[in-house]
Coordinates of C-alpha atoms (C1' of nucleotides) in Angstrom, one line a residue:
Chain B
M428 CA 27.3 -1.9 0.3
T429 CA 28.2 -5.6 -0.4
K430 CA 26.0 -7.5 -2.5
P431 CA 23.7 -10.0 -1.5
D432 CA 24.0 -13.7 -2.2
E433 CA 21.7 -15.7 -4.6
Q434 CA 20.0 -17.3 -1.6
T435 CA 19.3 -13.8 0.1
V436 CA 17.7 -12.5 -3.2
A437 CA 15.6 -15.7 -3.2
A438 CA 14.5 -14.9 0.1
W439 CA 13.6 -11.4 -0.8
A440 CA 11.6 -12.3 -3.7
M441 CA 9.6 -14.9 -1.7
L442 CA 9.0 -12.4 1.1
L443 CA 7.5 -10.2 -1.4
R444 CA 5.3 -12.8 -3.1
A445 CA 4.4 -14.6 0.3
H446 CA 3.5 -11.4 1.9
R447 CA 1.2 -10.2 -0.9
A448 CA -0.6 -13.5 -1.3
A449 CA -1.3 -14.0 2.4
Y450 CA -2.1 -10.3 3.0
E451 CA -4.5 -9.9 0.1
G452 CA -6.1 -13.2 1.1
V453 CA -6.9 -12.0 4.8
E454 CA -8.0 -8.6 3.6
A455 CA -10.1 -10.1 1.0
A456 CA -11.6 -12.5 3.7
L457 CA -12.3 -9.4 6.0
K458 CA -13.9 -7.4 3.3
A459 CA -16.0 -10.4 2.1
A460 CA -17.3 -10.5 5.6
G461 CA -18.2 -6.9 5.6
M462 CA -15.5 -6.3 8.3
P463 CA -13.0 -3.3 8.5
P464 CA -9.5 -3.6 7.3
L465 CA -6.8 -5.2 9.1
A466 CA -5.1 -2.0 10.4
W467 CA -8.4 -1.3 12.4
Y468 CA -8.1 -4.5 13.9
D469 CA -4.4 -4.0 15.2
A470 CA -5.3 -0.5 16.6
L471 CA -8.4 -1.7 18.4
L472 CA -6.5 -4.7 19.8
E473 CA -3.9 -2.3 21.3
L474 CA -6.7 -0.2 22.6
R475 CA -8.4 -3.1 24.4
K476 CA -5.0 -4.5 25.7
A477 CA -4.2 -1.2 27.2
R478 CA -7.4 -1.3 29.3
A479 CA -7.4 2.6 29.5
P480 CA -7.3 5.5 27.1
L481 CA -4.2 5.7 25.1
R482 CA -2.2 8.7 24.0
L483 CA -1.9 8.8 20.3
Q484 CA 1.9 8.9 20.8
A485 CA 1.6 5.6 22.7
L486 CA -0.4 4.1 19.9
E487 CA 2.2 5.2 17.4
A488 CA 4.9 3.6 19.4
R489 CA 3.0 0.2 19.7
L490 CA 1.7 0.0 16.0
L491 CA 4.9 1.3 14.4
L492 CA 2.9 3.3 12.1
P493 CA 3.9 7.1 11.0
Q494 CA 2.3 9.9 13.0
Y495 CA 0.1 11.1 10.4
N496 CA -1.3 7.7 9.9
I497 CA -2.1 7.3 13.6
S498 CA -3.8 10.5 13.5
R499 CA -6.1 9.5 10.6
I500 CA -6.8 6.1 11.8
A501 CA -7.8 7.6 15.2
D502 CA -10.2 9.8 13.2
R503 CA -11.6 6.8 11.3
L504 CA -12.2 4.6 14.5
A505 CA -14.0 7.7 16.2
D506 CA -16.1 8.2 13.1
A507 CA -17.1 4.7 13.0
G508 CA -18.0 4.7 16.6
Y509 CA -15.3 2.1 17.5
A510 CA -13.2 4.5 19.4
E511 CA -13.7 7.8 21.3
K512 CA -11.2 10.7 21.1
S513 CA -10.7 13.1 24.0
V514 CA -8.1 15.7 25.0
D515 CA -5.4 14.7 27.5
P516 CA -6.4 16.3 30.8
A517 CA -2.8 16.6 31.7
D518 CA -1.6 17.9 28.4
G519 CA -3.8 19.8 26.0
R520 CA -1.8 18.9 23.1
G521 CA -2.4 15.3 23.7
R522 CA -5.2 13.2 22.4
M523 CA -6.6 10.1 24.1
L524 CA -8.2 7.4 22.2
A525 CA -10.3 4.7 23.9
I526 CA -12.1 1.8 22.7
T527 CA -15.8 1.6 22.8
R528 CA -18.4 -1.1 23.5
Q529 CA -19.0 -1.2 19.8
G530 CA -15.2 -1.3 19.1
R531 CA -15.0 -4.3 21.4
G532 CA -17.7 -5.8 19.6
V533 CA -16.2 -5.6 16.2
L534 CA -12.9 -6.8 17.3
K535 CA -14.8 -9.9 18.8
R536 CA -16.6 -10.4 15.5
M537 CA -13.6 -9.8 13.3
W538 CA -11.3 -12.4 15.1
P539 CA -13.0 -15.7 13.8
V540 CA -12.8 -14.3 10.2
Y541 CA -9.2 -13.3 10.8
A542 CA -8.2 -16.4 12.2
G543 CA -9.9 -18.5 9.7
A544 CA -8.0 -16.4 6.9
I545 CA -4.7 -16.8 8.7
E546 CA -5.4 -20.5 8.9
A547 CA -6.0 -20.6 5.2
Q548 CA -3.0 -18.6 4.2
M549 CA -0.5 -19.7 6.3
G550 CA -1.4 -22.6 8.6
A551 CA -2.7 -24.8 5.7
H552 CA 0.8 -24.7 3.9
L553 CA 3.1 -25.3 7.0
T554 CA 3.2 -27.8 10.0
P555 CA 3.4 -26.0 13.5
A556 CA 7.1 -26.6 13.7
E557 CA 7.6 -25.2 10.1
A558 CA 5.7 -22.1 11.2
A559 CA 7.9 -21.8 14.3
R560 CA 11.0 -21.8 12.2
L561 CA 9.5 -19.4 9.8
A562 CA 8.5 -17.0 12.7
A563 CA 12.1 -17.2 14.1
L564 CA 13.6 -16.5 10.7
L565 CA 11.4 -13.5 9.9
A566 CA 11.9 -12.2 13.4
R567 CA 15.6 -11.6 12.5
I568 CA 14.6 -9.5 9.7
A569 CA 11.8 -7.7 11.6
G570 CA 14.1 -7.0 14.5
A571 CA 16.6 -5.2 12.5
Chain A
M973 CA -12.7 -22.7 9.0
T974 CA -10.2 -24.2 11.7
K975 CA -8.3 -21.8 13.8
P976 CA -4.5 -21.4 13.4
D977 CA -2.1 -22.7 16.0
E978 CA -0.1 -20.4 18.0
Q979 CA 3.1 -20.8 15.7
T980 CA 1.1 -20.0 12.7
V981 CA -0.2 -16.8 14.2
A982 CA 3.4 -15.9 15.2
A983 CA 4.6 -16.7 11.7
W984 CA 1.8 -14.4 10.4
A985 CA 2.7 -11.5 12.8
M986 CA 6.3 -11.7 11.9
L987 CA 5.6 -12.0 8.1
L988 CA 3.8 -8.4 8.4
R989 CA 6.7 -6.8 10.5
A990 CA 9.5 -8.4 8.5
H991 CA 7.8 -7.3 5.3
R992 CA 7.3 -3.8 6.5
A993 CA 11.0 -3.5 7.7
A994 CA 12.6 -4.8 4.7
Y995 CA 10.2 -3.1 2.1
E996 CA 10.4 0.1 3.6
G997 CA 14.2 0.0 3.8
V998 CA 14.4 -0.9 0.2
E999 CA 12.0 1.9 -1.0
A1000 CA 13.7 4.5 1.2
A1001 CA 17.0 3.4 -0.3
L1002 CA 15.8 3.8 -3.8
K1003 CA 14.0 7.2 -3.0
A1004 CA 17.2 8.4 -1.2
A1005 CA 19.2 7.6 -4.4
G1006 CA 16.7 9.4 -6.6
M1007 CA 15.5 6.2 -8.1
P1008 CA 11.9 5.1 -9.3
P1009 CA 10.0 2.9 -7.0
L1010 CA 10.5 -0.9 -6.8
A1011 CA 7.3 -1.5 -8.9
W1012 CA 9.0 0.1 -11.8
Y1013 CA 11.9 -2.2 -11.6
D1014 CA 9.9 -5.4 -11.5
A1015 CA 8.1 -4.1 -14.7
L1016 CA 11.3 -3.0 -16.5
L1017 CA 12.9 -6.1 -15.5
E1018 CA 10.3 -8.1 -17.3
L1019 CA 10.4 -6.0 -20.3
R1020 CA 14.0 -6.5 -20.7
K1021 CA 13.7 -10.3 -20.0
A1022 CA 11.3 -10.5 -22.7
R1023 CA 13.7 -9.1 -25.4
A1024 CA 10.7 -7.9 -27.4
P1025 CA 7.5 -5.7 -26.9
L1026 CA 5.3 -7.2 -24.4
R1027 CA 1.5 -7.3 -24.5
L1028 CA 0.1 -5.6 -21.3
Q1029 CA -1.6 -8.9 -20.7
A1030 CA 1.6 -10.7 -20.6
L1031 CA 2.9 -8.2 -18.3
E1032 CA 0.0 -8.9 -16.0
A1033 CA 0.6 -12.4 -15.8
R1034 CA 4.1 -12.0 -15.1
L1035 CA 3.8 -9.3 -12.5
L1036 CA 0.4 -10.7 -10.9
L1037 CA -0.7 -7.1 -10.6
P1038 CA -4.5 -6.2 -11.3
Q1039 CA -5.1 -5.1 -14.8
Y1040 CA -5.7 -1.6 -14.0
N1041 CA -2.4 -1.4 -12.3
I1042 CA -0.7 -2.7 -15.2
S1043 CA -2.5 -0.2 -17.3
R1044 CA -1.3 2.6 -15.2
I1045 CA 2.3 1.4 -14.7
A1046 CA 2.7 1.2 -18.5
D1047 CA 1.5 4.8 -18.8
R1048 CA 3.9 5.9 -16.1
L1049 CA 7.0 4.2 -17.6
A1050 CA 6.0 5.7 -20.9
D1051 CA 5.5 9.2 -19.6
A1052 CA 9.0 8.8 -18.0
G1053 CA 10.6 7.7 -21.2
Y1054 CA 11.4 4.3 -19.9
A1055 CA 9.2 2.3 -22.2
E1056 CA 7.3 3.0 -25.2
K1057 CA 3.7 2.0 -25.9
S1058 CA 2.2 0.8 -29.2
V1059 CA -0.7 -0.8 -30.7
D1060 CA -0.4 -4.5 -31.4
P1061 CA -0.6 -4.8 -35.3
A1062 CA -2.2 -8.2 -34.8
D1063 CA -5.0 -7.2 -32.5
G1064 CA -6.1 -3.6 -32.2
R1065 CA -7.3 -3.9 -28.6
G1066 CA -3.9 -5.0 -27.5
R1067 CA -1.2 -2.7 -26.4
M1068 CA 2.4 -3.5 -26.5
L1069 CA 5.1 -2.2 -24.2
A1070 CA 8.8 -2.0 -24.9
I1071 CA 11.7 -0.9 -22.8
T1072 CA 13.7 2.0 -24.1
R1073 CA 17.3 2.8 -24.0
Q1074 CA 16.7 5.0 -21.0
G1075 CA 14.7 2.2 -19.3
R1076 CA 17.7 -0.1 -19.7
G1077 CA 19.8 2.6 -18.3
V1078 CA 17.6 3.3 -15.3
L1079 CA 17.5 -0.5 -14.6
K1080 CA 21.3 -0.7 -14.6
R1081 CA 21.7 2.2 -12.2
M1082 CA 18.8 0.9 -9.9
W1083 CA 20.4 -2.5 -9.4
P1084 CA 23.5 -1.5 -7.3
V1085 CA 21.1 0.5 -5.1
Y1086 CA 18.6 -2.2 -4.9
A1087 CA 21.1 -5.0 -4.2
G1088 CA 22.7 -3.1 -1.5
A1089 CA 19.3 -2.4 0.2
I1090 CA 18.5 -6.3 0.0
E1091 CA 21.7 -7.0 1.6
A1092 CA 21.1 -4.4 4.4
Q1093 CA 17.6 -5.5 5.2
M1094 CA 18.1 -9.3 4.5
G1095 CA 21.5 -10.6 4.2
A1096 CA 22.9 -8.8 6.9
H1097 CA 20.6 -11.0 9.3
L1098 CA 20.9 -14.3 7.8
T1099 CA 23.4 -16.9 6.8
P1100 CA 23.2 -18.1 3.2
A1101 CA 21.9 -21.3 4.5
E1102 CA 19.2 -19.6 6.6
A1103 CA 18.2 -17.5 3.8
A1104 CA 17.6 -20.6 1.6
R1105 CA 15.4 -22.1 4.2
L1106 CA 13.5 -18.9 4.6
A1107 CA 13.0 -18.8 1.0
A1108 CA 11.8 -22.3 0.8
L1109 CA 9.3 -21.8 3.8
L1110 CA 8.0 -18.5 2.1
A1111 CA 7.6 -20.2 -1.1
R1112 CA 5.1 -22.6 0.3
I1113 CA 2.9 -19.5 1.3
A1114 CA 3.2 -17.7 -1.9
G1115 CA 2.6 -20.8 -4.0
A1116 CA -0.7 -21.0 -2.4
Chain R
dG214 C1' 4.2 37.3 31.8
dC215 C1' 6.5 37.7 27.1
dT216 C1' 9.5 35.7 23.9
dT217 C1' 11.4 31.9 21.7
dG218 C1' 11.5 27.4 21.1
dT219 C1' 9.6 22.6 21.3
dT220 C1' 6.2 19.0 21.4
dA221 C1' 1.6 16.8 19.7
dC222 C1' -1.6 16.3 16.5
dA223 C1' -4.0 17.7 12.1
dT224 C1' -4.2 18.5 7.5
dG225 C1' -3.4 20.2 2.2
dC226 C1' -1.4 18.3 -1.6
dA227 C1' 0.1 14.9 -4.8
dC228 C1' 0.0 10.5 -5.8
dC229 C1' -1.4 5.5 -5.7
dT230 C1' -4.9 1.9 -5.3
dG231 C1' -9.1 -0.7 -5.7
dC232 C1' -13.5 -1.0 -7.9
dA233 C1' -16.8 -0.4 -11.4
dT234 C1' -17.7 1.0 -15.8
dT235 C1' -16.7 2.4 -20.6
dG236 C1' -15.0 2.2 -25.0
dA237 C1' -13.0 0.1 -28.8
dA238 C1' -11.7 -3.8 -31.4
dA239 C1' -12.4 -8.8 -32.3
dC240 C1' -15.2 -12.8 -32.6
dG241 C1' -19.0 -16.0 -33.4
dC242 C1' -22.9 -17.2 -35.6
dC243 C1' -26.6 -16.9 -38.5
Chain U
dG1050 C1' -21.7 -9.2 -43.7
dG1051 C1' -24.5 -7.6 -39.9
dC1052 C1' -25.3 -8.1 -34.8
dG1053 C1' -24.8 -9.6 -30.2
dT1054 C1' -21.0 -11.3 -27.2
dT1055 C1' -16.6 -11.2 -25.5
dT1056 C1' -11.9 -9.5 -24.7
dC1057 C1' -8.5 -5.7 -24.0
dA1058 C1' -7.4 -1.6 -22.0
dA1059 C1' -8.5 2.9 -20.1
dT1060 C1' -10.5 6.0 -16.6
dG1061 C1' -13.8 8.4 -13.1
dC1062 C1' -14.3 8.2 -8.3
dA1063 C1' -13.6 7.1 -3.7
dG1064 C1' -10.3 6.4 -0.4
dG1065 C1' -5.7 5.5 1.5
dT1066 C1' -0.6 7.0 2.2
dG1067 C1' 3.6 10.0 2.3
dC1068 C1' 5.3 14.4 2.9
dA1069 C1' 5.5 18.9 4.3
dT1070 C1' 3.7 22.2 7.0
dG1071 C1' 0.3 24.3 10.0
dT1072 C1' -1.7 25.3 14.5
dA1073 C1' -2.3 24.7 19.3
dA1074 C1' -0.4 23.8 23.9
dC1075 C1' 3.2 23.7 26.8
dA1076 C1' 8.2 24.8 28.7
dA1077 C1' 12.3 27.6 29.5
dG1078 C1' 14.7 31.8 30.1
dC1079 C1' 14.5 36.1 31.3

DNA sequence: GCTTGTTACATGCACCTGCATTGAAACGCC
DNA sequence: GGCGTTTCAATGCAGGTGCATGTAACAAGC
């Protein structure tokens, strides 16, 4: 366990602050527009990209969320009518989740709000080149 | 509401991933060592830096957490014996919070674990110069 | 085809957060 | 100095998260 240098500690502190500021800004924008939270967007996006019902397991692998959270988000999406659950015909233990027409609709309505918030929180403070450098640096941490 | 460019969206996505990875790593390290969560560390650190009992308001301003969260963290620290609450003699509405001997102790024991986790999650993936650049970029977002 | 083990989700519980509201104390104003 | 207003914290409630465990379906070995 070596100790972090000063710059690393500063980067950590800023990671916390920047994330909180940006994240809260985005969530607040969605809420203000009467939209579901960010987590739903990610899940619905994966379901749409998949172009077919997805096993909860597969969703878990894509979203990198713990199993119990996937289970619950699937329930919430289904309750809201944005997704539909079914049993995997090939394996009675497995559950499939598919985006519904309404789910596609809400995704489409969410994007302008989401995009605007990303621009306000991030884009407004960075040039494209800076954003690219930031993304590259963060990727090193994320990829850990 | 202009739309974010591609680099900005990438930076946003990486901010989410990097934060989650690093944050969970740090919290897990603290928990594994039987230590309190990160939020307590921050609060206790402010109390120690203050070198005198702090008004909850002052703590709120420093930690940038909502009022009700400050109120509750103060209770938890007090319950755990790491801080002591009292009424502001100059204003009966105000509550003061002071770090206790035990609070100083836990702060001291937490730091090596915390520092090791920061190094593992961040330092191990960045040179000091990169960390400095990252911190500077993130500060722009945090300072919003 | 029954037992034993494993896999895929679901869920009870404890805790934490956000929001709205309450209660207490201080302040302003006449 | 009494009364409405403002400020400082606390808290009831609804909902989200993590952890540990429960339940159902499948698989393997015999």
